[in-house]
Tab-separated table of C-alpha atoms in Angstrom:
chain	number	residue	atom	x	y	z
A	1	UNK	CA	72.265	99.753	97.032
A	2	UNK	CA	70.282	100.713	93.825
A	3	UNK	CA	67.321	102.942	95.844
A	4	UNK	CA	68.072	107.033	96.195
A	5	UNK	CA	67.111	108.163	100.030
A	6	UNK	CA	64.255	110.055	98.040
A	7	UNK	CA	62.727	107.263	96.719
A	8	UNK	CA	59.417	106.220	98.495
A	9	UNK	CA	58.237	102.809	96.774
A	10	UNK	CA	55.439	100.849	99.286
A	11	UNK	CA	55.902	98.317	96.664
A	12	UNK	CA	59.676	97.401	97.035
A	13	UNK	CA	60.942	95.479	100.372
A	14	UNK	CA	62.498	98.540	102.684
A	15	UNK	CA	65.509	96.882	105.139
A	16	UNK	CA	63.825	99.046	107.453
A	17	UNK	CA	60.601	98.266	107.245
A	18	UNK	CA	61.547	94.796	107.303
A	19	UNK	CA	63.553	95.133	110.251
A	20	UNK	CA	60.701	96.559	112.116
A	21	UNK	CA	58.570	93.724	111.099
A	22	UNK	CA	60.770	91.271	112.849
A	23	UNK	CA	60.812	93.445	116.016
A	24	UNK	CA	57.244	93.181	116.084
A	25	UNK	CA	56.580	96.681	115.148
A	26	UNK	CA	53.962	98.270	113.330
A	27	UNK	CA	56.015	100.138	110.788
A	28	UNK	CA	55.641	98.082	107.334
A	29	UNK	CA	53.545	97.313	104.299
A	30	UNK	CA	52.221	94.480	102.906
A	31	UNK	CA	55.382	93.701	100.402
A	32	UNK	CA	57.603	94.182	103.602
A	33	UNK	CA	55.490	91.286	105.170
A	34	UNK	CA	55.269	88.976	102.653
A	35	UNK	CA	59.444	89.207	101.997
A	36	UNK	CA	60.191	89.041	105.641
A	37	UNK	CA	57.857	85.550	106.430
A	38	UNK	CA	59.798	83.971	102.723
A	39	UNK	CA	63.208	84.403	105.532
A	40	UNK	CA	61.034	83.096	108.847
A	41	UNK	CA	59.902	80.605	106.690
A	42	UNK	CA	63.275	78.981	106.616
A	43	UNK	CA	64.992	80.962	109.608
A	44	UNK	CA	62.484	81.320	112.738
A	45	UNK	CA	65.020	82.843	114.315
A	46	UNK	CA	65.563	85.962	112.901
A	47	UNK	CA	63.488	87.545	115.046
A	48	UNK	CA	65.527	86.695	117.935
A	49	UNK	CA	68.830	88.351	116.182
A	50	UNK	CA	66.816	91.179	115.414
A	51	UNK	CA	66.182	91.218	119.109
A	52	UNK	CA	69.657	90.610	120.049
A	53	UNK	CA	70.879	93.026	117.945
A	54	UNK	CA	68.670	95.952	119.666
A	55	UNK	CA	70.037	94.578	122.840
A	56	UNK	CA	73.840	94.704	121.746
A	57	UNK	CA	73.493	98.156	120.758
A	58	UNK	CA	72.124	98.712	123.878
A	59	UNK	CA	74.607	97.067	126.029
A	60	UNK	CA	77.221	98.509	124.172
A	61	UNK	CA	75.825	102.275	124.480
A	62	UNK	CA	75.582	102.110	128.024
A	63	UNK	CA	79.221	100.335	128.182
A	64	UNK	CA	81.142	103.293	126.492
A	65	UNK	CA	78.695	106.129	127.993
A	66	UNK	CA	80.066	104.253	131.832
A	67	UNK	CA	83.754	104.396	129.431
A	68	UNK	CA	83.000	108.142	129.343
A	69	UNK	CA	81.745	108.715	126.061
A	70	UNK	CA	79.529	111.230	125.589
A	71	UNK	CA	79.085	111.745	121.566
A	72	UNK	CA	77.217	108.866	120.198
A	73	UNK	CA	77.300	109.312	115.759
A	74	UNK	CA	74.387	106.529	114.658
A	75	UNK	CA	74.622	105.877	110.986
A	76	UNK	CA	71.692	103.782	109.303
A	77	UNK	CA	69.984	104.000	112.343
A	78	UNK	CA	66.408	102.303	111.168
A	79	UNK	CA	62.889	102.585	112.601
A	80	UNK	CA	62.945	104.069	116.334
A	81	UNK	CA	61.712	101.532	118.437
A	82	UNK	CA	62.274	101.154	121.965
A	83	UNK	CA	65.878	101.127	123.776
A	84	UNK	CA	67.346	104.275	120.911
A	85	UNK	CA	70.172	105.408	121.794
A	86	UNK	CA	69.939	108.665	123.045
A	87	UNK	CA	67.363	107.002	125.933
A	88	UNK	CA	70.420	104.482	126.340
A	89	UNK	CA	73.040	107.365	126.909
A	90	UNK	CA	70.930	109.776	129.156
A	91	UNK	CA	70.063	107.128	131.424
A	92	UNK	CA	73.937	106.543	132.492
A	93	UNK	CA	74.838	109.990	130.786
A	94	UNK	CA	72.554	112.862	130.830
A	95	UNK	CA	73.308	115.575	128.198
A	96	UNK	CA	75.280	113.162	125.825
A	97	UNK	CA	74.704	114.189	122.528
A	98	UNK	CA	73.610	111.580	119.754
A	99	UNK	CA	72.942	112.487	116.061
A	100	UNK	CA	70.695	109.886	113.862
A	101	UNK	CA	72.026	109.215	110.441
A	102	UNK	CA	69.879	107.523	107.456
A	103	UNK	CA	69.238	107.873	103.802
A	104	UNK	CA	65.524	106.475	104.252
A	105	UNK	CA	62.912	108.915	103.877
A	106	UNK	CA	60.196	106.759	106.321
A	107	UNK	CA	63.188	106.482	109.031
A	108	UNK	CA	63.717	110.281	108.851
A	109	UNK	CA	60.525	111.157	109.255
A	110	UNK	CA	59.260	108.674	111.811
A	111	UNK	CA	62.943	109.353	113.586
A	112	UNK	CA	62.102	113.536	113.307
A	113	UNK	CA	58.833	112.984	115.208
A	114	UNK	CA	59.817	111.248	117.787
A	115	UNK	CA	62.759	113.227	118.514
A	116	UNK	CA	60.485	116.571	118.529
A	117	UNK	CA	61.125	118.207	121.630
A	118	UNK	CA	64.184	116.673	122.684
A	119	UNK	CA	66.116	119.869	122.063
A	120	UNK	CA	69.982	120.159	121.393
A	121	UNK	CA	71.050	116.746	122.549
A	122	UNK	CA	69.932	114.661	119.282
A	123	UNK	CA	69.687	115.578	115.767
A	124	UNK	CA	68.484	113.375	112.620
A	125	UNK	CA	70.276	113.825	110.279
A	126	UNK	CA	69.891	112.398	106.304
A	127	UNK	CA	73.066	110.556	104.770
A	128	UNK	CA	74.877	107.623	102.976
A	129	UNK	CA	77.224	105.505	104.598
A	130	UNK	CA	78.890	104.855	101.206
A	131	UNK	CA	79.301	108.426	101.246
A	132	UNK	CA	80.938	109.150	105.021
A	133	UNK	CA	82.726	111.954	103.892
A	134	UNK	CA	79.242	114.237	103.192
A	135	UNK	CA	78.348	113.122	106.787
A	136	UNK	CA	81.544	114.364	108.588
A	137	UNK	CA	80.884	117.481	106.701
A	138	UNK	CA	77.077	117.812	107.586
A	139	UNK	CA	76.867	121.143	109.732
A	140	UNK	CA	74.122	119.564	111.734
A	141	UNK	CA	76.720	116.714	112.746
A	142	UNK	CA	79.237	119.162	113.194
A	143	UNK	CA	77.210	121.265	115.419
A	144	UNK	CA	75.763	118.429	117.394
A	145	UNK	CA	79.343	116.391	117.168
A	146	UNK	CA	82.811	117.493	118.202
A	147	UNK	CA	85.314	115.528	116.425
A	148	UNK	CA	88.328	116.852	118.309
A	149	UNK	CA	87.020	115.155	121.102
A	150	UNK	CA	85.954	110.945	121.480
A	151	UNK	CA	82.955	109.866	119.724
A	152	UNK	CA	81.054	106.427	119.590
A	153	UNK	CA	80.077	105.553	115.682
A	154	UNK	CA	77.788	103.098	115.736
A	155	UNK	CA	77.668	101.060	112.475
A	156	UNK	CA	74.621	98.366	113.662
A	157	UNK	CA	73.284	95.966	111.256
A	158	UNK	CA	74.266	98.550	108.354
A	159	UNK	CA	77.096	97.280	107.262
A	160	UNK	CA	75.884	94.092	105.642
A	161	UNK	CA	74.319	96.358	102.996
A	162	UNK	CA	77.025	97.777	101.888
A	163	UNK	CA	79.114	95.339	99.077
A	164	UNK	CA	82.253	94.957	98.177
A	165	UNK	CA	81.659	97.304	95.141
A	166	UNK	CA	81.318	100.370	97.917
A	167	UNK	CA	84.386	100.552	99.401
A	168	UNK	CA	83.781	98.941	102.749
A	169	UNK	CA	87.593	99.641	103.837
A	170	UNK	CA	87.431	103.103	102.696
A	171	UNK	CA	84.483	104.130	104.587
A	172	UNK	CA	85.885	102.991	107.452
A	173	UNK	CA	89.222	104.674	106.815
A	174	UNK	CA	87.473	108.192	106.070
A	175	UNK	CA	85.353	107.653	109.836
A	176	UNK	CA	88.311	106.406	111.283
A	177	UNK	CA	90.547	109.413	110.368
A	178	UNK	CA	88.224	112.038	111.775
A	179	UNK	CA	87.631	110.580	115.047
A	180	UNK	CA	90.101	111.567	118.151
A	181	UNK	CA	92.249	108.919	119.581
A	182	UNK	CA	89.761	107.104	122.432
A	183	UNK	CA	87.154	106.712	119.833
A	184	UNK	CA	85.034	103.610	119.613
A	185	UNK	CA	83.508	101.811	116.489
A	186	UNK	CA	80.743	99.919	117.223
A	187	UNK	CA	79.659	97.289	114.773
A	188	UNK	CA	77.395	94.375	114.183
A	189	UNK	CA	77.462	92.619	110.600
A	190	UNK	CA	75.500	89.498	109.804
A	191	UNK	CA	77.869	86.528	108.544
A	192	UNK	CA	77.608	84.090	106.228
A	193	UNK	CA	79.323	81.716	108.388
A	194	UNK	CA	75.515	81.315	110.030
A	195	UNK	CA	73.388	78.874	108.551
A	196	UNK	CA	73.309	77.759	105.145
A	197	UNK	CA	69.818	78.015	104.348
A	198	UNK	CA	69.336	80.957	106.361
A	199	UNK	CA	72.196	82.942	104.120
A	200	UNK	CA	70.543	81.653	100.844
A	201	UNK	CA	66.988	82.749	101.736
A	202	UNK	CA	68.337	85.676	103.231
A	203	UNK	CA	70.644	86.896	100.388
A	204	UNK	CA	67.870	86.176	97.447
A	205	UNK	CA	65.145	87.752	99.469
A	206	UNK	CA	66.976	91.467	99.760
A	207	UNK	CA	68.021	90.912	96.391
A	208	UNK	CA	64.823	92.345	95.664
A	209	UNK	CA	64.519	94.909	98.472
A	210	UNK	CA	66.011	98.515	98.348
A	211	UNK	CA	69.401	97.314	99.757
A	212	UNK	CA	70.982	93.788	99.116
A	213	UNK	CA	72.856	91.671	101.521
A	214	UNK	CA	76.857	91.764	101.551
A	215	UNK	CA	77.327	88.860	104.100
A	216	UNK	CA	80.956	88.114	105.279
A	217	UNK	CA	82.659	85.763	107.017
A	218	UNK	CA	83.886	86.513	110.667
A	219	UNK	CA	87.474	87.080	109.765
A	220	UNK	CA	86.656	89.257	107.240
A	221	UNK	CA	84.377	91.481	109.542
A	222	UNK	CA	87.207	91.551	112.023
A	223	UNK	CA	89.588	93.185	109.362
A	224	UNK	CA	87.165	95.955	109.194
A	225	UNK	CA	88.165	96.700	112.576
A	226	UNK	CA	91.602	97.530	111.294
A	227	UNK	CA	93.158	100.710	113.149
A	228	UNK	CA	90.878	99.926	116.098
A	229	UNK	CA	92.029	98.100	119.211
A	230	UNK	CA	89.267	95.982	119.648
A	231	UNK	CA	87.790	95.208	123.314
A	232	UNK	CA	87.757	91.689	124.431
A	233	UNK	CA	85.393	89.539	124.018
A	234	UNK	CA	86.373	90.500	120.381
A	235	UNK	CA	84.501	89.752	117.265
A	236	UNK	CA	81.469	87.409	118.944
A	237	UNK	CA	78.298	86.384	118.052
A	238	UNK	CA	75.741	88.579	119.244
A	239	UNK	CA	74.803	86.733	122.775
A	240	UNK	CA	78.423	86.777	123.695
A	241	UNK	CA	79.109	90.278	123.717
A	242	UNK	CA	79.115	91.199	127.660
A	243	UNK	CA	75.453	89.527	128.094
A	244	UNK	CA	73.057	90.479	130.704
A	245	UNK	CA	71.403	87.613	131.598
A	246	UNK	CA	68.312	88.092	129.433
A	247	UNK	CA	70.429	88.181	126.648
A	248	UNK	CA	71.099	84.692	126.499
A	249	UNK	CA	67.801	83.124	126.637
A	250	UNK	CA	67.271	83.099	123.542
A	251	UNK	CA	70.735	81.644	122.604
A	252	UNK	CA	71.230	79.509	125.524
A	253	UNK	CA	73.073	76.856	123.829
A	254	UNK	CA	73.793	78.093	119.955
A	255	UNK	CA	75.197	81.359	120.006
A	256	UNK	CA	75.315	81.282	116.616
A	257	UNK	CA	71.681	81.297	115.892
A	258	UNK	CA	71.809	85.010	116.315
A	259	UNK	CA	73.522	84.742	112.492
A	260	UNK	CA	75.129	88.368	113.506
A	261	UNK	CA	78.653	88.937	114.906
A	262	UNK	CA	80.035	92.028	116.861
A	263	UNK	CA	82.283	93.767	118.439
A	264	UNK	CA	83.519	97.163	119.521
A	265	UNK	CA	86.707	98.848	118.587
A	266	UNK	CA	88.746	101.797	120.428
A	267	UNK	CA	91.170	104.296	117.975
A	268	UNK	CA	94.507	104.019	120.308
């Protein structure tokens, strides 16, 4: 990941931006556009996963705030869009606390504004997952997050951007180590055990864009789990991961077309 969270280039494909695009948002330029139909173009459904993907994150806020959670620590968080996850928490969980984490400047901002009058309960906060030990030291997360106590992290669709280069095991070593025992990671990670075609578009496409692609297979995504006990279904594609039933339309009879796996992990 070449781009510095202060750089603001309208020319450059954002992961953001182009995630928004594929939720049907209105949150992208014209470079964002053009990238993101070169991967529809070969891989309709993308938009689906991007779907899915909301959803899991959704399912899987609401299953830890009925678990008892109450700190929910969002890193690469993206565009706000509908289903966030402080709405998620306070619906089962009023007062739960949820801090935003991203290095993009558009994120922040759009992520600051809609968070205005919220009050205590979330925070937006700018950071770098390759750098996880500047977030656990953030005053605003530690005001907002108390890591004595059970916290969710939510890694979602982040941690395909960062490669091997970054250290994936030891940013999950330096989150794992500061959160209490009862803990949860939450994770989605898109796999190149999807699709051919859809990996090679995919991959050469963000090439180009602020972050690139680090796709792995799913039993390398599961090691990243290591230290947490992961809950069952275990490491799934993203339908298969406690569905309601509108989760599976898409996906009725090829999971897999998601191209993401999952899962969610609890520090013992």
């Amino acid at each position: 990941m070449e781009h510095e969270a202060s750089d603001f280039d309208p020319n450059t494909p954002n992961v953001a931006r182009l995630y928004d695009y594929y939720l049907g948002g209105k949150d992208h330029f014209p470079v964002d556009r053009e990238a993101a139909e070169r991967i529809l173009a070969v891989a309709p459904e993308v938009r689906a996963a991007a779907r899915a993907n909301r959803a899991f994150l959704g399912r899987a806020v609401r299953h830890l705030a009925e678990a008892g959670i109450r700190q929910f620590l969002d890193i690469g968080t993206g565009l706000p869009t509908q289903g966030n996850v402080h709405e998620v928490a306070a619906k089962t969980a009023p007062g739960s606390r949820v801090v935003y984490v991203d290095r993009d400047p558009v994120v922040l901002v759009h992520a600051r504004a809609l968070l205005t009058g919220h009050g205590d309960d979330t925070t937006v906060v700018e950071g770098d997952l390759r750098k996880p030990g500047d977030i656990l030291r953030d005053p605003e997360v530690l005001r907002a997050i108390d890591f004595s106590r059970p916290v969710a992290v939510l890694l979602v669709a982040i941690m395909h951007f960062i490669e091997e280069s970054d250290d994936p095991e030891g940013i999950l070593k330096t989150l794992r180590e500061a959160m209490a025992p009862g803990s949860y990671l939450v994770m989605s990670h898109g796999t190149s055990d999807a699709r051919p075609d859809a990996v090679s578009t995919g991959t050469e496409v963000y090439r180009n864009a602020t972050a690139r692609l680090a796709l792995r297979s799913r039993a390398r995504i599961r090691e990243l789990f290591e230290g947490f006990e992961l809950l069952e279904p275990g490491v799934v594609w993203l339908p298969e991961w406690h569905p309601d039933q509108a989760d599976t339309i898409d996906f009725m009879d090829r999971p897999e077309s998601s191209l993401i796996v999952c899962g969610v992990g609890r520090k013992v």
